[in-house]
Amino acid sequence: MSEILRLFDQPVDRTKSNSTKWLKYQGKDVLPMWVADSDFRVPDAITHALHQHVDHGVFGYGSVPASLSELIVERMAALYNWQIKPEWIVYLPGLVCGLNLAVRACTEQHQAVVSPKPVYPKFFSAAKYASRPLAYSPVTLQQGRWLLNLAATEIPTDSKLLLFCNPLNPGGTVYTRQELEALHSFAKKHDLYVCSDEIHCDLLLNENARHIPFASLDDDAAQRSITLIAPSKTFNIAGLGASMAIIPSFELRRRFNRTRAGIVPEVNVLAYTAAEAAYRDCQPWLDNQLHYLRQHRDRLMTAINSMPGLTLHPIEATYLAWIDASGLPVANPHAFFEAAGVGFSSGADFGHSGFVRMNFGCTSQTLELALSRMKNAIESIG
């Protein structure tokens, strides 16, 4: 293992750092492997940039650094062959508010929102908080990959927005161009806007996988799209709060900004600093993180699928394992594993109670301890 990879294996004590992830089980012998932030120390370049800003000693109002927008434009072109313009980028203090703003900007009170299911729970709540009707597009296993089942999707007459997640959370699917084109045809047929959550686009575990932004398909896809991205998952800076909505349509962007006005605050200056350092200087760190996560993914595939009652299908992206626990003779898999000392996300929150979601963005020591506890728990009911 290289010296850099050893850094990912060094435990960081997060129990006294006001970590939501670790506070959940404070005082209990339960490994927190639920919410999607990793336990890895951020790249030195980010820490250095933040120190420079802190040492300056003044934290007044800030504005969007033009250099950050230029980095994002360059990144989208270099990594995803997507040519965007700086004025398309709307900066947000988090991706979840982007989902909520998209629902309000794209729909009227009576118009339905279509969401994948199972999916990240904030998709469901975005429609609920806006009092919009919510319909579901089932995510089903198709040749070993979790995909939207468009043929089984019933669209209410007044539907106007399709929420989409690529790479998929949970499930880890990276959609191919053909699959995205089918989604685009579906959106055109039903005249839907598409809000595409692409926050995990940098965390590709299959070395031959390629992330394709939905909006990059053609001009029609671009004009009906809101693409949500962030450096937060990639570089473990979610607590700083810097996200971006990329909206090519002038009219849709105007409605989006009008909806946020006076309600959603601007991004704070330290978040801008961290985001710029991440996108400018941290690709080598990301390359090493991906190598480390691939090792974890491979270990999980072997270990989980050897445990009676559990199934894990291939994970193409993210550090989140969507584990089918429906074969266990237990009523509540989440509660079962929590009692065994492993705290997963409950599949019920995502729309499927027979599953649990496991965050494997952790040290190998934590991963091995979790697998040991899972194995012992299953053997105890065997």
Short mmCIF file of C-alpha atoms in Angstrom, two decimals:
data_model
loop_
_atom_site.label_atom_id
_atom_site.label_comp_id
_atom_site.label_asym_id
_atom_site.label_seq_id
_atom_site.Cartn_x
_atom_site.Cartn_y
_atom_site.Cartn_z
CA MET A 1 0.00 0.00 0.00
CA SER A 2 1.41 3.42 -0.94
CA GLU A 3 2.09 6.06 1.68
CA ILE A 4 -0.85 8.11 0.42
CA LEU A 5 -3.19 5.12 0.68
CA ARG A 6 -2.02 4.60 4.26
CA LEU A 7 -3.47 7.99 5.07
CA PHE A 8 -6.97 6.69 4.27
CA ASP A 9 -6.34 3.83 6.69
CA GLN A 10 -5.47 6.12 9.60
CA PRO A 11 -8.39 6.50 12.02
CA VAL A 12 -9.61 10.02 12.73
CA ASP A 13 -11.45 10.44 16.05
CA ARG A 14 -14.69 12.18 15.04
CA THR A 15 -16.53 11.59 18.31
CA LYS A 16 -15.66 15.06 19.65
CA SER A 17 -15.94 17.00 16.38
CA ASN A 18 -19.70 17.71 16.31
CA SER A 19 -20.14 15.00 13.68
CA THR A 20 -23.78 14.16 12.97
CA LYS A 21 -22.65 10.75 11.80
CA TRP A 22 -20.84 9.87 15.02
CA LEU A 23 -23.10 11.69 17.50
CA LYS A 24 -26.04 9.47 16.56
CA TYR A 25 -24.57 6.56 18.51
CA GLN A 26 -22.67 8.53 21.14
CA GLY A 27 -22.10 6.39 24.23
CA LYS A 28 -23.11 3.19 22.40
CA ASP A 29 -20.98 0.46 20.89
CA VAL A 30 -22.44 0.95 17.41
CA LEU A 31 -20.37 1.67 14.31
CA PRO A 32 -21.93 4.61 12.40
CA MET A 33 -22.11 3.56 8.77
CA TRP A 34 -25.21 5.47 7.73
CA VAL A 35 -25.19 9.11 6.54
CA ALA A 36 -23.12 9.78 3.40
CA ASP A 37 -19.99 11.44 4.66
CA SER A 38 -16.69 9.60 4.78
CA ASP A 39 -14.25 9.26 7.67
CA PHE A 40 -11.29 10.37 5.57
CA ARG A 41 -9.22 13.43 6.39
CA VAL A 42 -9.59 15.98 3.60
CA PRO A 43 -6.75 16.70 1.17
CA ASP A 44 -3.95 18.88 2.53
CA ALA A 45 -4.59 21.44 -0.20
CA ILE A 46 -8.07 22.12 1.17
CA THR A 47 -6.82 22.40 4.75
CA HIS A 48 -4.04 24.75 3.63
CA ALA A 49 -6.43 27.00 1.70
CA LEU A 50 -8.79 27.19 4.68
CA HIS A 51 -5.90 28.01 7.04
CA GLN A 52 -4.84 30.84 4.77
CA HIS A 53 -8.34 32.28 4.83
CA VAL A 54 -8.68 31.86 8.61
CA ASP A 55 -5.28 33.41 9.23
CA HIS A 56 -6.38 36.47 7.29
CA GLY A 57 -8.81 37.02 10.15
CA VAL A 58 -11.74 38.75 8.44
CA PHE A 59 -14.95 36.94 7.45
CA GLY A 60 -17.15 39.54 5.80
CA TYR A 61 -19.59 39.02 2.97
CA GLY A 62 -18.20 37.31 -0.11
CA SER A 63 -19.22 36.71 -3.69
CA VAL A 64 -18.73 33.93 -6.18
CA PRO A 65 -15.06 33.71 -7.18
CA ALA A 66 -14.84 33.91 -10.97
CA SER A 67 -11.92 31.50 -10.74
CA LEU A 68 -14.18 28.84 -9.19
CA SER A 69 -16.72 29.14 -11.99
CA GLU A 70 -13.90 28.84 -14.52
CA LEU A 71 -12.68 25.67 -12.78
CA ILE A 72 -16.16 24.13 -12.95
CA VAL A 73 -16.53 25.01 -16.64
CA GLU A 74 -13.13 23.43 -17.33
CA ARG A 75 -13.94 20.38 -15.20
CA MET A 76 -17.24 19.68 -16.94
CA ALA A 77 -15.52 19.87 -20.33
CA ALA A 78 -12.46 17.81 -19.41
CA LEU A 79 -14.18 15.04 -17.44
CA TYR A 80 -17.63 14.86 -19.00
CA ASN A 81 -17.34 16.50 -22.41
CA TRP A 82 -20.04 18.95 -21.36
CA GLN A 83 -19.63 22.50 -22.55
CA ILE A 84 -21.27 24.86 -20.06
CA LYS A 85 -21.15 28.61 -19.46
CA PRO A 86 -20.32 30.33 -16.15
CA GLU A 87 -23.68 32.12 -16.08
CA TRP A 88 -25.48 28.76 -16.00
CA ILE A 89 -24.08 28.02 -12.53
CA VAL A 90 -26.20 28.87 -9.48
CA TYR A 91 -24.34 28.42 -6.19
CA LEU A 92 -26.19 26.92 -3.26
CA PRO A 93 -25.36 26.18 0.40
CA GLY A 94 -26.28 22.51 -0.09
CA LEU A 95 -27.66 20.12 -2.66
CA VAL A 96 -30.88 19.33 -0.77
CA CYS A 97 -32.12 22.90 -1.05
CA GLY A 98 -31.51 22.52 -4.80
CA LEU A 99 -33.98 19.63 -4.90
CA ASN A 100 -36.55 21.68 -3.02
CA LEU A 101 -36.04 24.74 -5.20
CA ALA A 102 -36.34 22.61 -8.35
CA VAL A 103 -39.71 21.28 -7.22
CA ARG A 104 -41.04 24.77 -6.56
CA ALA A 105 -39.52 26.34 -9.68
CA CYS A 106 -40.64 23.62 -12.10
CA THR A 107 -44.16 22.88 -10.85
CA GLU A 108 -47.36 24.60 -9.85
CA GLN A 109 -49.33 23.49 -6.79
CA HIS A 110 -51.41 20.94 -8.71
CA GLN A 111 -48.60 19.51 -10.83
CA ALA A 112 -47.05 16.19 -9.83
CA VAL A 113 -43.43 15.33 -9.17
CA VAL A 114 -42.18 11.92 -10.33
CA SER A 115 -39.45 10.37 -8.21
CA PRO A 116 -37.44 7.15 -8.40
CA LYS A 117 -38.18 4.64 -5.66
CA PRO A 118 -36.12 3.55 -3.82
CA VAL A 119 -33.98 6.69 -3.77
CA TYR A 120 -32.37 9.21 -1.44
CA PRO A 121 -35.20 10.20 0.97
CA LYS A 122 -34.85 13.94 0.35
CA PHE A 123 -36.42 13.37 -3.07
CA PHE A 124 -39.67 12.38 -1.38
CA SER A 125 -39.61 15.20 1.17
CA ALA A 126 -38.96 17.86 -1.48
CA ALA A 127 -42.37 17.13 -3.01
CA LYS A 128 -44.00 16.77 0.40
CA TYR A 129 -42.74 20.11 1.74
CA ALA A 130 -44.00 21.88 -1.39
CA SER A 131 -47.38 20.10 -1.14
CA ARG A 132 -46.94 18.66 -4.62
CA PRO A 133 -48.51 15.33 -5.66
CA LEU A 134 -45.83 12.63 -5.74
CA ALA A 135 -45.70 9.71 -8.17
CA TYR A 136 -43.06 7.01 -8.34
CA SER A 137 -40.88 5.48 -11.02
CA PRO A 138 -39.80 2.06 -9.69
CA VAL A 139 -36.10 1.28 -9.53
CA THR A 140 -35.72 -2.42 -10.32
CA LEU A 141 -32.91 -4.87 -10.82
CA GLN A 142 -32.23 -5.27 -14.54
CA GLN A 143 -29.41 -7.65 -15.49
CA GLY A 144 -27.69 -7.05 -12.17
CA ARG A 145 -28.01 -3.23 -12.25
CA TRP A 146 -30.45 -0.97 -10.45
CA LEU A 147 -32.31 1.10 -13.07
CA LEU A 148 -35.47 3.14 -13.46
CA ASN A 149 -38.20 0.96 -14.89
CA LEU A 150 -39.72 3.49 -17.27
CA ALA A 151 -42.11 0.93 -18.76
CA ALA A 152 -43.67 0.43 -15.33
CA THR A 153 -43.88 4.15 -14.55
CA GLU A 154 -47.37 5.65 -14.45
CA ILE A 155 -47.30 9.39 -15.06
CA PRO A 156 -50.19 11.46 -13.67
CA THR A 157 -51.70 13.79 -16.25
CA ASP A 158 -50.48 16.92 -14.48
CA SER A 159 -46.88 15.77 -13.99
CA LYS A 160 -44.21 18.35 -14.73
CA LEU A 161 -40.95 17.29 -13.07
CA LEU A 162 -38.92 14.09 -12.98
CA LEU A 163 -36.33 13.81 -10.24
CA PHE A 164 -33.36 11.70 -11.27
CA CYS A 165 -30.22 10.44 -9.52
CA ASN A 166 -27.06 9.50 -11.44
CA PRO A 167 -24.96 7.84 -10.10
CA LEU A 168 -27.84 6.24 -8.28
CA ASN A 169 -28.18 6.61 -4.51
CA PRO A 170 -28.75 3.93 -3.38
CA GLY A 171 -27.58 1.25 -5.78
CA GLY A 172 -24.51 2.91 -7.30
CA THR A 173 -25.58 2.60 -10.95
CA VAL A 174 -23.81 4.78 -13.51
CA TYR A 175 -26.28 5.27 -16.36
CA THR A 176 -25.07 4.60 -19.89
CA ARG A 177 -25.74 6.93 -22.81
CA GLN A 178 -28.39 4.56 -24.16
CA GLU A 179 -30.16 4.50 -20.79
CA LEU A 180 -30.00 8.28 -20.53
CA GLU A 181 -31.37 8.67 -24.04
CA ALA A 182 -34.32 6.45 -23.09
CA LEU A 183 -34.91 8.70 -20.08
CA HIS A 184 -34.71 11.77 -22.32
CA SER A 185 -37.29 10.30 -24.71
CA PHE A 186 -39.54 9.60 -21.73
CA ALA A 187 -39.16 13.19 -20.50
CA LYS A 188 -39.96 14.59 -23.95
CA LYS A 189 -42.97 12.32 -24.36
CA HIS A 190 -44.47 13.54 -21.09
CA ASP A 191 -43.09 17.11 -21.32
CA LEU A 192 -41.16 16.86 -18.06
CA TYR A 193 -38.38 18.93 -16.62
CA VAL A 194 -35.55 16.75 -15.26
CA CYS A 195 -33.71 17.62 -12.06
CA SER A 196 -30.65 15.37 -12.07
CA ASP A 197 -28.80 14.85 -8.78
CA GLU A 198 -25.24 14.08 -9.91
CA ILE A 199 -23.44 14.71 -6.62
CA HIS A 200 -21.63 11.35 -6.76
CA CYS A 201 -20.40 11.79 -10.33
CA ASP A 202 -16.73 11.87 -9.31
CA LEU A 203 -16.90 8.65 -7.28
CA LEU A 204 -16.77 6.10 -10.09
CA LEU A 205 -15.59 2.69 -8.88
CA ASN A 206 -15.65 0.86 -12.20
CA GLU A 207 -12.54 2.03 -14.00
CA ASN A 208 -14.26 1.77 -17.39
CA ALA A 209 -17.38 3.63 -16.20
CA ARG A 210 -18.05 7.07 -17.61
CA HIS A 211 -20.36 9.63 -16.10
CA ILE A 212 -22.54 11.39 -18.68
CA PRO A 213 -24.52 14.40 -17.44
CA PHE A 214 -28.14 14.15 -18.55
CA ALA A 215 -28.03 17.76 -19.74
CA SER A 216 -25.11 17.00 -22.07
CA LEU A 217 -27.17 14.71 -24.34
CA ASP A 218 -28.44 17.48 -26.61
CA ASP A 219 -29.95 20.96 -26.47
CA ASP A 220 -33.44 19.72 -25.66
CA ALA A 221 -32.14 17.78 -22.66
CA ALA A 222 -30.18 20.84 -21.56
CA GLN A 223 -33.14 23.19 -21.82
CA ARG A 224 -35.38 20.98 -19.67
CA SER A 225 -32.69 20.26 -17.05
CA ILE A 226 -31.38 21.29 -13.66
CA THR A 227 -28.15 19.47 -12.79
CA LEU A 228 -27.04 19.39 -9.15
CA ILE A 229 -23.36 18.82 -8.34
CA ALA A 230 -21.03 19.46 -5.41
CA PRO A 231 -17.50 18.68 -4.20
CA SER A 232 -18.94 17.65 -0.83
CA LYS A 233 -19.11 13.86 -1.16
CA THR A 234 -16.02 13.63 -3.34
CA PHE A 235 -13.69 15.51 -1.00
CA ASN A 236 -15.56 15.06 2.32
CA ILE A 237 -16.46 18.73 2.82
CA ALA A 238 -20.25 18.40 3.14
CA GLY A 239 -20.27 20.34 6.42
CA LEU A 240 -18.96 23.45 4.66
CA GLY A 241 -21.90 23.64 2.27
CA ALA A 242 -20.98 24.44 -1.33
CA SER A 243 -23.16 23.05 -4.11
CA MET A 244 -24.05 24.09 -7.61
CA ALA A 245 -27.12 23.96 -9.82
CA ILE A 246 -26.24 24.11 -13.51
CA ILE A 247 -29.26 25.43 -15.44
CA PRO A 248 -28.77 26.13 -19.17
CA SER A 249 -32.29 27.52 -19.73
CA PHE A 250 -32.43 31.25 -19.03
CA GLU A 251 -36.13 31.11 -18.19
CA LEU A 252 -35.80 28.12 -15.88
CA ARG A 253 -32.76 29.66 -14.22
CA ARG A 254 -34.71 32.90 -13.67
CA ARG A 255 -37.56 31.00 -12.03
CA PHE A 256 -35.11 29.01 -9.90
CA ASN A 257 -33.39 32.18 -8.68
CA ARG A 258 -36.70 33.92 -8.05
CA THR A 259 -37.82 30.96 -5.95
CA ARG A 260 -34.68 31.08 -3.78
CA ALA A 261 -34.66 34.86 -3.36
CA GLY A 262 -34.85 35.98 0.27
CA ILE A 263 -35.08 32.40 1.57
CA VAL A 264 -31.94 30.45 0.67
CA PRO A 265 -28.73 32.16 1.82
CA GLU A 266 -25.59 32.62 -0.19
CA VAL A 267 -22.67 30.23 0.12
CA ASN A 268 -20.24 31.18 2.88
CA VAL A 269 -16.74 32.33 2.03
CA LEU A 270 -14.96 29.32 3.57
CA ALA A 271 -17.07 26.97 1.47
CA TYR A 272 -16.00 28.80 -1.68
CA THR A 273 -12.38 28.54 -0.55
CA ALA A 274 -12.63 24.79 0.04
CA ALA A 275 -14.48 24.11 -3.21
CA GLU A 276 -11.92 26.00 -5.28
CA ALA A 277 -8.99 24.19 -3.65
CA ALA A 278 -10.74 20.84 -4.17
CA TYR A 279 -11.39 21.31 -7.86
CA ARG A 280 -8.02 22.95 -8.56
CA ASP A 281 -5.54 20.88 -6.55
CA CYS A 282 -6.99 17.60 -5.32
CA GLN A 283 -7.31 15.21 -8.25
CA PRO A 284 -4.32 13.07 -7.08
CA TRP A 285 -5.98 12.68 -3.67
CA LEU A 286 -9.24 11.68 -5.36
CA ASP A 287 -7.46 9.11 -7.53
CA ASN A 288 -6.03 7.49 -4.41
CA GLN A 289 -9.36 7.61 -2.60
CA LEU A 290 -11.00 5.81 -5.50
CA HIS A 291 -8.35 3.10 -5.40
CA TYR A 292 -8.98 2.65 -1.67
CA LEU A 293 -12.77 2.56 -2.14
CA ARG A 294 -12.47 0.00 -4.93
CA GLN A 295 -10.64 -2.29 -2.52
CA HIS A 296 -13.47 -1.83 -0.01
CA ARG A 297 -16.09 -2.47 -2.68
CA ASP A 298 -14.41 -5.70 -3.75
CA ARG A 299 -14.07 -6.85 -0.16
CA LEU A 300 -17.76 -6.13 0.46
CA MET A 301 -18.93 -7.98 -2.64
CA THR A 302 -17.17 -11.13 -1.45
CA ALA A 303 -18.05 -10.84 2.23
CA ILE A 304 -21.70 -9.77 1.96
CA ASN A 305 -22.60 -12.34 -0.67
CA SER A 306 -21.12 -15.10 1.48
CA MET A 307 -23.49 -14.27 4.35
CA PRO A 308 -26.76 -16.25 4.32
CA GLY A 309 -29.77 -14.02 3.69
CA LEU A 310 -27.83 -11.10 2.21
CA THR A 311 -27.24 -10.07 -1.42
CA LEU A 312 -25.14 -7.21 -2.76
CA HIS A 313 -25.21 -6.46 -6.48
CA PRO A 314 -22.26 -4.73 -8.20
CA ILE A 315 -21.62 -1.13 -7.14
CA GLU A 316 -20.47 1.01 -10.07
CA ALA A 317 -20.11 4.27 -8.11
CA THR A 318 -20.42 5.93 -4.67
CA TYR A 319 -19.22 4.56 -1.33
CA LEU A 320 -22.73 3.34 -0.49
CA ALA A 321 -23.68 -0.35 -0.58
CA TRP A 322 -27.37 -1.19 -1.11
CA ILE A 323 -27.68 -4.51 0.69
CA ASP A 324 -30.69 -6.76 0.14
CA ALA A 325 -31.45 -8.23 3.57
CA SER A 326 -34.90 -9.56 2.69
CA GLY A 327 -33.59 -13.11 2.97
CA LEU A 328 -32.94 -12.75 6.69
CA PRO A 329 -35.57 -14.19 9.05
CA VAL A 330 -35.98 -10.84 10.83
CA ALA A 331 -38.78 -8.29 10.73
CA ASN A 332 -36.52 -5.22 10.62
CA PRO A 333 -33.00 -5.65 9.14
CA HIS A 334 -31.94 -2.16 10.21
CA ALA A 335 -32.87 -2.76 13.84
CA PHE A 336 -31.32 -6.23 13.71
CA PHE A 337 -27.92 -4.97 12.62
CA GLU A 338 -28.08 -1.94 14.91
CA ALA A 339 -28.57 -4.29 17.86
CA ALA A 340 -25.47 -6.15 16.63
CA GLY A 341 -23.42 -2.94 16.73
CA VAL A 342 -23.61 -1.75 13.11
CA GLY A 343 -25.61 1.38 12.34
CA PHE A 344 -26.79 1.43 8.74
CA SER A 345 -29.35 3.63 7.00
CA SER A 346 -32.75 1.97 7.02
CA GLY A 347 -33.96 0.89 3.61
CA ALA A 348 -37.47 1.91 4.65
CA ASP A 349 -36.43 5.58 4.45
CA PHE A 350 -35.44 5.05 0.81
CA GLY A 351 -38.61 3.16 -0.05
CA HIS A 352 -37.69 -0.50 0.55
CA SER A 353 -37.76 -1.89 4.09
CA GLY A 354 -36.02 -5.14 3.13
CA PHE A 355 -32.73 -3.33 2.48
CA VAL A 356 -30.07 -1.44 4.41
CA ARG A 357 -27.60 1.09 3.04
CA MET A 358 -24.01 0.80 4.22
CA ASN A 359 -21.48 3.64 4.03
CA PHE A 360 -18.09 2.08 3.35
CA GLY A 361 -16.22 5.40 3.21
CA CYS A 362 -14.29 4.35 6.30
CA THR A 363 -11.01 2.76 7.32
CA SER A 364 -10.39 -0.91 6.58
CA GLN A 365 -10.35 -1.54 10.34
CA THR A 366 -13.87 -0.17 10.68
CA LEU A 367 -15.02 -2.13 7.66
CA GLU A 368 -13.63 -5.41 8.95
CA LEU A 369 -15.15 -4.89 12.39
CA ALA A 370 -18.55 -4.19 10.80
CA LEU A 371 -18.35 -7.32 8.65
CA SER A 372 -17.37 -9.40 11.67
CA ARG A 373 -20.32 -8.10 13.67
CA MET A 374 -22.69 -8.73 10.77
CA LYS A 375 -21.41 -12.28 10.31
CA ASN A 376 -21.71 -13.06 14.03
CA ALA A 377 -25.22 -11.65 14.18
CA ILE A 378 -26.40 -13.73 11.22
CA GLU A 379 -24.78 -16.87 12.62
CA SER A 380 -26.62 -16.31 15.89
CA ILE A 381 -29.97 -16.78 14.12
CA GLY A 382 -28.79 -19.46 11.70
#
